[in-house]
CSV table of C-alpha atoms and ligand atoms in Angstrom, one decimal:
chain,number,residue,atom,x,y,z
A,4,MET,CA,-1.2,7.9,-2.6
A,5,GLY,CA,-2.7,7.0,-6.2
A,6,VAL,CA,-2.7,3.0,-7.2
A,7,VAL,CA,-1.2,2.2,-10.4
A,8,ASN,CA,-1.1,-1.4,-11.0
A,9,VAL,CA,0.6,-2.6,-13.7
A,10,THR,CA,-1.0,-6.3,-12.9
A,11,PRO,CA,-3.9,-8.0,-15.6
A,12,ASP,CA,-5.2,-9.8,-11.9
A,13,SER,CA,-5.0,-7.3,-9.6
A,14,PHE,CA,-8.3,-7.5,-7.0
A,15,SER,CA,-9.6,-4.0,-7.5
A,16,ASP,CA,-8.7,-2.7,-11.0
A,17,GLY,CA,-7.1,-5.9,-12.8
A,18,GLY,CA,-5.8,-5.5,-16.5
A,19,VAL,CA,-6.7,-1.5,-16.8
A,20,ASN,CA,-3.1,0.2,-16.4
A,21,PHE,CA,-1.4,-3.2,-17.5
A,22,GLU,CA,-0.1,-1.6,-20.6
A,23,PRO,CA,2.6,1.1,-20.3
A,24,ASP,CA,1.5,4.3,-22.0
A,25,THR,CA,-1.8,3.5,-20.2
A,26,ALA,CA,-0.4,2.8,-16.9
A,27,ALA,CA,1.9,6.5,-17.3
A,28,ALA,CA,-1.1,8.3,-18.6
A,29,SER,CA,-2.8,6.7,-15.5
A,30,ALA,CA,-0.2,8.1,-13.2
A,31,ARG,CA,0.2,11.8,-14.7
A,32,ARG,CA,-3.6,12.0,-14.4
A,33,MET,CA,-3.5,10.9,-10.9
A,34,ILE,CA,-0.6,13.3,-10.2
A,35,ASP,CA,-2.7,16.2,-11.9
A,36,GLU,CA,-5.5,15.5,-9.7
A,37,GLY,CA,-3.9,16.3,-6.8
A,38,ALA,CA,-2.1,12.7,-5.5
A,39,ALA,CA,1.2,13.9,-3.7
A,40,ILE,CA,2.9,10.5,-5.1
A,41,VAL,CA,2.0,7.6,-7.2
A,42,ASP,CA,2.3,3.7,-6.1
A,43,VAL,CA,3.6,1.4,-9.1
A,44,GLY,CA,3.3,-2.1,-8.1
A,45,GLY,CA,3.8,-5.1,-11.1
A,46,GLU,CA,2.8,-7.6,-8.7
A,47,SER,CA,-0.8,-8.2,-7.4
A,48,THR,CA,-1.1,-9.3,-3.3
A,49,ARG,CA,-5.0,-9.3,-3.4
A,50,PRO,CA,-6.1,-12.6,-1.6
A,51,GLY,CA,-5.1,-16.0,-3.3
A,52,SER,CA,-2.8,-14.5,-5.1
A,53,GLU,CA,0.7,-16.5,-6.4
A,54,GLY,CA,3.4,-13.7,-6.9
A,55,VAL,CA,5.7,-13.7,-10.1
A,56,SER,CA,9.0,-13.6,-10.3
A,57,LEU,CA,11.6,-11.1,-10.6
A,58,ASP,CA,11.9,-10.8,-14.7
A,59,GLU,CA,8.0,-10.9,-14.9
A,60,GLU,CA,7.5,-7.9,-12.4
A,61,LEU,CA,10.8,-6.2,-14.0
A,62,ARG,CA,9.1,-6.3,-17.4
A,63,ARG,CA,6.1,-5.0,-16.2
A,64,VAL,CA,7.3,-2.3,-14.0
A,65,VAL,CA,10.2,-0.9,-15.6
A,66,PRO,CA,8.3,0.6,-18.5
A,67,VAL,CA,6.0,2.6,-16.8
A,68,LEU,CA,9.1,4.2,-14.3
A,69,GLU,CA,10.9,4.8,-17.8
A,70,ARG,CA,8.0,7.2,-18.8
A,71,LEU,CA,7.8,8.6,-15.5
A,72,ALA,CA,11.3,9.2,-14.4
A,73,GLY,CA,11.2,12.3,-13.1
A,74,ALA,CA,7.9,14.1,-13.9
A,75,VAL,CA,5.7,12.3,-11.5
A,76,PRO,CA,6.8,11.6,-7.7
A,77,VAL,CA,6.6,7.3,-7.6
A,78,SER,CA,5.9,4.9,-4.8
A,79,ILE,CA,7.6,1.4,-6.2
A,80,ASP,CA,5.1,-0.9,-4.7
A,81,THR,CA,7.2,-4.5,-3.8
A,82,ALA,CA,8.9,-6.9,-2.0
A,83,LYS,CA,11.9,-7.6,-4.0
A,84,ALA,CA,15.3,-5.3,-3.4
A,85,GLU,CA,16.2,-5.6,-7.9
A,86,VAL,CA,12.8,-4.0,-8.2
A,87,ALA,CA,13.0,-1.1,-5.5
A,88,ARG,CA,16.9,-0.7,-6.6
A,89,ARG,CA,16.0,-0.4,-10.8
A,90,ALA,CA,13.1,1.8,-9.9
A,91,LEU,CA,15.2,4.1,-7.5
A,92,GLU,CA,17.8,4.3,-10.5
A,93,LEU,CA,14.7,5.5,-12.4
A,94,GLY,CA,13.7,8.2,-10.1
A,95,ALA,CA,11.3,6.5,-7.0
A,96,GLU,CA,10.8,8.3,-3.7
A,97,LEU,CA,9.6,5.3,-1.7
A,98,VAL,CA,9.5,1.9,-1.2
A,99,ASN,CA,6.2,0.1,-0.1
A,100,ASP,CA,7.0,-3.1,1.1
A,101,VAL,CA,4.0,-4.8,2.2
A,102,THR,CA,6.2,-7.7,3.7
A,103,ALA,CA,7.9,-4.6,5.9
A,104,LEU,CA,11.3,-6.1,5.2
A,105,ARG,CA,10.7,-10.0,5.5
A,106,GLY,CA,10.6,-10.8,2.0
A,107,ASP,CA,14.0,-10.3,0.5
A,108,PRO,CA,17.1,-10.0,2.8
A,109,ASP,CA,18.5,-7.2,0.7
A,110,LEU,CA,15.6,-4.7,0.2
A,111,ALA,CA,16.8,-3.3,3.3
A,112,GLY,CA,20.1,-2.2,2.7
A,113,ILE,CA,19.0,-0.9,-0.9
A,114,VAL,CA,16.9,1.3,1.1
A,115,ALA,CA,19.1,2.4,3.7
A,116,ASP,CA,21.6,3.4,0.5
A,117,ALA,CA,19.1,5.0,-1.3
A,118,GLY,CA,17.8,7.6,1.5
A,119,CYS,CA,14.4,7.3,0.2
A,120,TYR,CA,10.9,7.2,1.9
A,121,LEU,CA,10.3,3.1,3.4
A,122,CYS,CA,6.3,2.1,4.2
A,123,LEU,CA,6.3,-0.5,6.4
A,124,MET,CA,3.0,-2.8,6.3
A,125,HIS,CA,1.1,-5.4,8.2
A,126,MET,CA,0.9,-8.6,6.8
A,127,GLN,CA,-0.7,-11.4,8.8
A,128,GLY,CA,0.4,-15.0,6.6
A,129,GLU,CA,0.6,-14.6,3.0
A,130,PRO,CA,-1.4,-13.4,0.1
A,131,ARG,CA,-2.0,-17.0,-1.2
A,132,SER,CA,-3.5,-17.9,2.4
A,133,MET,CA,-3.8,-14.7,4.4
A,134,GLN,CA,-7.8,-14.6,4.6
A,135,GLU,CA,-8.4,-18.2,5.2
A,136,ASN,CA,-8.1,-17.3,9.5
A,137,PRO,CA,-6.6,-14.5,10.5
A,138,THR,CA,-6.4,-14.9,14.2
A,139,TYR,CA,-5.1,-12.3,17.1
A,140,GLY,CA,-4.9,-12.1,20.4
A,141,ASP,CA,-5.9,-8.3,20.1
A,142,VAL,CA,-5.7,-6.8,16.6
A,143,ALA,CA,-4.5,-3.3,17.0
A,144,SER,CA,-1.7,-4.2,19.6
A,145,ASP,CA,-0.5,-7.2,17.7
A,146,VAL,CA,-0.3,-4.9,15.0
A,147,ALA,CA,1.3,-2.5,16.7
A,148,ALA,CA,3.5,-4.2,18.3
A,149,PHE,CA,5.1,-5.8,14.8
A,150,LEU,CA,5.6,-2.5,13.7
A,151,GLU,CA,7.1,-1.6,16.3
A,152,GLU,CA,9.8,-4.8,15.8
A,153,ARG,CA,9.6,-3.6,12.2
A,154,LEU,CA,10.5,0.0,12.9
A,155,ARG,CA,13.4,-1.0,14.9
A,156,PHE,CA,15.0,-3.2,11.9
A,157,ALA,CA,14.6,-1.3,9.1
A,158,VAL,CA,16.2,1.8,11.8
A,159,ASP,CA,19.3,-1.3,12.8
A,160,ALA,CA,19.4,-1.5,9.3
A,161,GLY,CA,20.6,1.7,8.8
A,162,VAL,CA,17.1,3.8,7.5
A,163,ASP,CA,16.2,7.0,8.5
A,164,GLU,CA,13.7,6.4,11.0
A,165,ARG,CA,12.5,10.0,9.5
A,166,MET,CA,12.0,8.0,6.3
A,167,ILE,CA,9.6,5.6,7.1
A,168,CYS,CA,6.4,5.3,7.5
A,169,LEU,CA,3.6,2.8,8.6
A,170,ASP,CA,0.5,1.1,7.2
A,171,PRO,CA,-2.0,-1.1,9.1
A,172,GLY,CA,-2.3,-3.6,6.0
A,173,ILE,CA,-6.2,-3.2,6.0
A,174,GLY,CA,-7.5,-6.5,4.4
A,175,PHE,CA,-3.7,-8.6,4.4
A,176,GLY,CA,-5.0,-11.5,6.9
A,177,LYS,CA,-7.7,-9.3,8.4
A,178,THR,CA,-11.8,-10.0,8.9
A,179,VAL,CA,-13.9,-6.9,8.5
A,180,GLU,CA,-14.3,-6.7,11.8
A,181,GLN,CA,-10.1,-6.5,12.7
A,182,ASN,CA,-10.3,-4.0,9.8
A,183,LEU,CA,-12.6,-1.8,11.2
A,184,GLU,CA,-11.1,-2.2,14.5
A,185,LEU,CA,-8.0,-0.7,13.2
A,186,VAL,CA,-8.7,2.1,11.9
A,187,MET,CA,-11.0,3.1,15.2
A,188,ARG,CA,-7.6,2.7,17.1
A,189,LEU,CA,-5.0,4.0,14.4
A,190,ASP,CA,-4.1,5.5,17.8
A,191,LEU,CA,-1.5,3.0,18.8
A,192,LEU,CA,-0.3,2.8,15.8
A,193,LEU,CA,0.6,7.1,15.2
A,194,ALA,CA,1.9,6.3,19.3
A,195,LEU,CA,4.9,4.8,17.2
A,196,GLY,CA,5.9,8.2,16.3
A,197,ARG,CA,5.8,7.6,12.3
A,198,PRO,CA,3.4,9.1,10.2
A,199,VAL,CA,0.5,6.2,9.3
A,200,LEU,CA,-0.8,4.9,5.7
A,201,VAL,CA,-4.0,3.5,5.2
A,202,GLY,CA,-5.1,1.6,2.2
A,203,PHE,CA,-9.0,0.8,2.4
A,204,SER,CA,-9.7,1.9,-1.5
A,205,ARG,CA,-12.1,-1.0,-3.3
A,206,LYS,CA,-11.7,-3.2,-0.3
A,207,SER,CA,-13.5,-6.6,0.1
A,208,SER,CA,-14.3,-5.5,3.4
A,209,LEU,CA,-16.1,-2.8,1.8
A,210,GLY,CA,-18.9,-4.6,-0.3
A,211,ARG,CA,-19.1,-7.0,2.7
A,212,LEU,CA,-20.3,-4.3,4.7
A,213,LEU,CA,-22.9,-3.3,2.3
A,214,GLY,CA,-24.4,-6.7,2.7
A,215,ASP,CA,-22.8,-9.3,0.2
A,216,PRO,CA,-20.7,-11.4,1.8
A,217,THR,CA,-18.4,-12.8,-1.1
A,218,ALA,CA,-18.0,-9.2,-2.1
A,219,ARG,CA,-14.2,-9.1,-4.4
A,220,THR,CA,-14.4,-5.3,-3.9
A,221,GLY,CA,-15.6,-1.7,-2.6
A,222,PRO,CA,-17.5,0.9,-4.1
A,223,LEU,CA,-15.9,4.2,-4.4
A,224,SER,CA,-19.0,5.9,-2.0
A,225,ALA,CA,-17.8,3.5,0.6
A,226,SER,CA,-14.1,4.2,-0.3
A,227,LEU,CA,-14.6,7.6,0.1
A,228,ALA,CA,-16.2,7.3,4.0
A,229,ALA,CA,-13.5,5.2,4.9
A,230,ALA,CA,-10.5,7.4,3.5
A,231,VAL,CA,-12.6,10.4,5.8
A,232,VAL,CA,-12.6,8.2,8.8
A,233,ALA,CA,-8.9,7.6,8.6
A,234,TYR,CA,-8.3,11.2,7.8
A,235,GLU,CA,-9.9,11.6,10.8
A,236,ARG,CA,-7.9,9.4,13.0
A,237,GLY,CA,-4.9,10.8,11.7
A,238,ALA,CA,-3.9,8.7,9.1
A,239,THR,CA,-1.7,11.6,6.9
A,240,ILE,CA,-1.6,9.6,3.6
A,241,LEU,CA,-4.5,7.5,1.9
A,242,ARG,CA,-3.9,4.8,-0.2
A,243,VAL,CA,-6.4,5.2,-3.0
A,244,HIS,CA,-7.8,4.2,-7.2
A,245,ASP,CA,-9.7,6.7,-7.5
A,246,VAL,CA,-7.7,10.2,-6.6
A,247,LYS,CA,-9.6,12.8,-8.0
A,248,GLU,CA,-12.8,12.1,-5.6
A,249,HIS,CA,-10.5,11.2,-2.6
A,250,VAL,CA,-9.1,14.9,-3.0
A,251,GLU,CA,-12.1,16.2,-3.0
A,252,ALA,CA,-13.8,14.6,-0.2
A,253,LEU,CA,-10.7,15.1,1.9
A,254,THR,CA,-10.7,18.8,1.5
A,255,ILE,CA,-13.5,19.2,2.9
A,256,ALA,CA,-13.0,16.7,5.7
A,257,THR,CA,-9.6,18.9,6.2
A,258,ALA,CA,-11.9,22.5,6.2
A,259,PHE,CA,-13.5,21.1,9.3
A,260,ALA,CA,-10.5,21.4,11.2
B,457,HH2,N1,-2.9,-2.6,-0.5
B,457,HH2,C1,-2.7,-3.4,-1.6
B,457,HH2,C2,-1.6,-3.6,-2.3
B,457,HH2,N2,-0.2,-2.5,-1.5
B,457,HH2,N3,0.6,-1.2,0.5
B,457,HH2,C3,0.4,-0.3,1.0
B,457,HH2,N4,1.3,0.0,1.9
B,457,HH2,N5,-1.0,-0.7,2.0
B,457,HH2,C4,-1.9,-1.5,1.4
B,457,HH2,O1,-3.0,-1.4,1.8
B,457,HH2,C5,-1.8,-2.3,0.1
B,457,HH2,C6,-0.7,-2.0,-0.7
B,457,HH2,C7,-3.4,-4.1,-2.2
B,457,HH2,O2,-4.6,-3.2,-3.2
B,457,HH2,P1,-4.3,-3.4,-4.9
B,457,HH2,O3,-3.2,-2.8,-4.8
B,457,HH2,O4,-5.7,-2.3,-5.1
B,457,HH2,O5,-4.3,-4.7,-5.4
B,457,HH2,P2,-3.6,-5.5,-6.3
B,457,HH2,O6,-2.7,-6.0,-4.8
B,457,HH2,O7,-4.6,-7.0,-6.2
B,457,HH2,O8,-2.8,-5.5,-6.8
């Protein structure tokens, strides 16, 4: 899954794809490089971010979705029902909701009616404050219990279970050690019976592990290592910014299978 952030302020690539023609060109390039789908988002969820209005989010993503409609498999990264509805009308196949259907009461019905794919992600707290003091009893079992409950919620709301994937939410209310442990113990999430998505690409934990305690991002080399480990632990969808390099790394990793 290639990341196309149509934002001025994403932690990882803020600004590079803010212009619709550039964003659409990036998305097409990612598909050419081997991505199965591109994740288009108009709201940064980086630590400390405040969120954007519905109008602003639509203004950012709709022109990009219009340019991609029918040509490229698209995921919409949103917690807002109206953004998802417009994106699905424009051909999006997957709704990627970092709130796991807790943000907008209308989103579950929209996904159920559309019959599209859905990604449910774990987040502790909210982006504005989530990194202040993340606390868990046991991080892997707490995240698994949360995702099991959200999976039930989605299915009860009419979403086909076979259309749902689960995501531990790397960096969303987690310390460096908790992020590592979630990947090491990915079997707990896989036991829920759904495909698991991991997004470690460029995240600050990688830069911190490399020795900069104030890092806000991580380098490509570290992202590739994390993606290969996540794949080895059973993740089948990797959300990444540098598609070509990840496809190459994962092609080699799978050659050892
Ligand atoms: N991470 C980000 C955004 N959306 N969605 C899922 N399912 N999993 C993730 O790990 C995930 C996500 C944050 O990364 P990015 O999009 O690069 O930054 P920003 O939120 O600042 O736009």
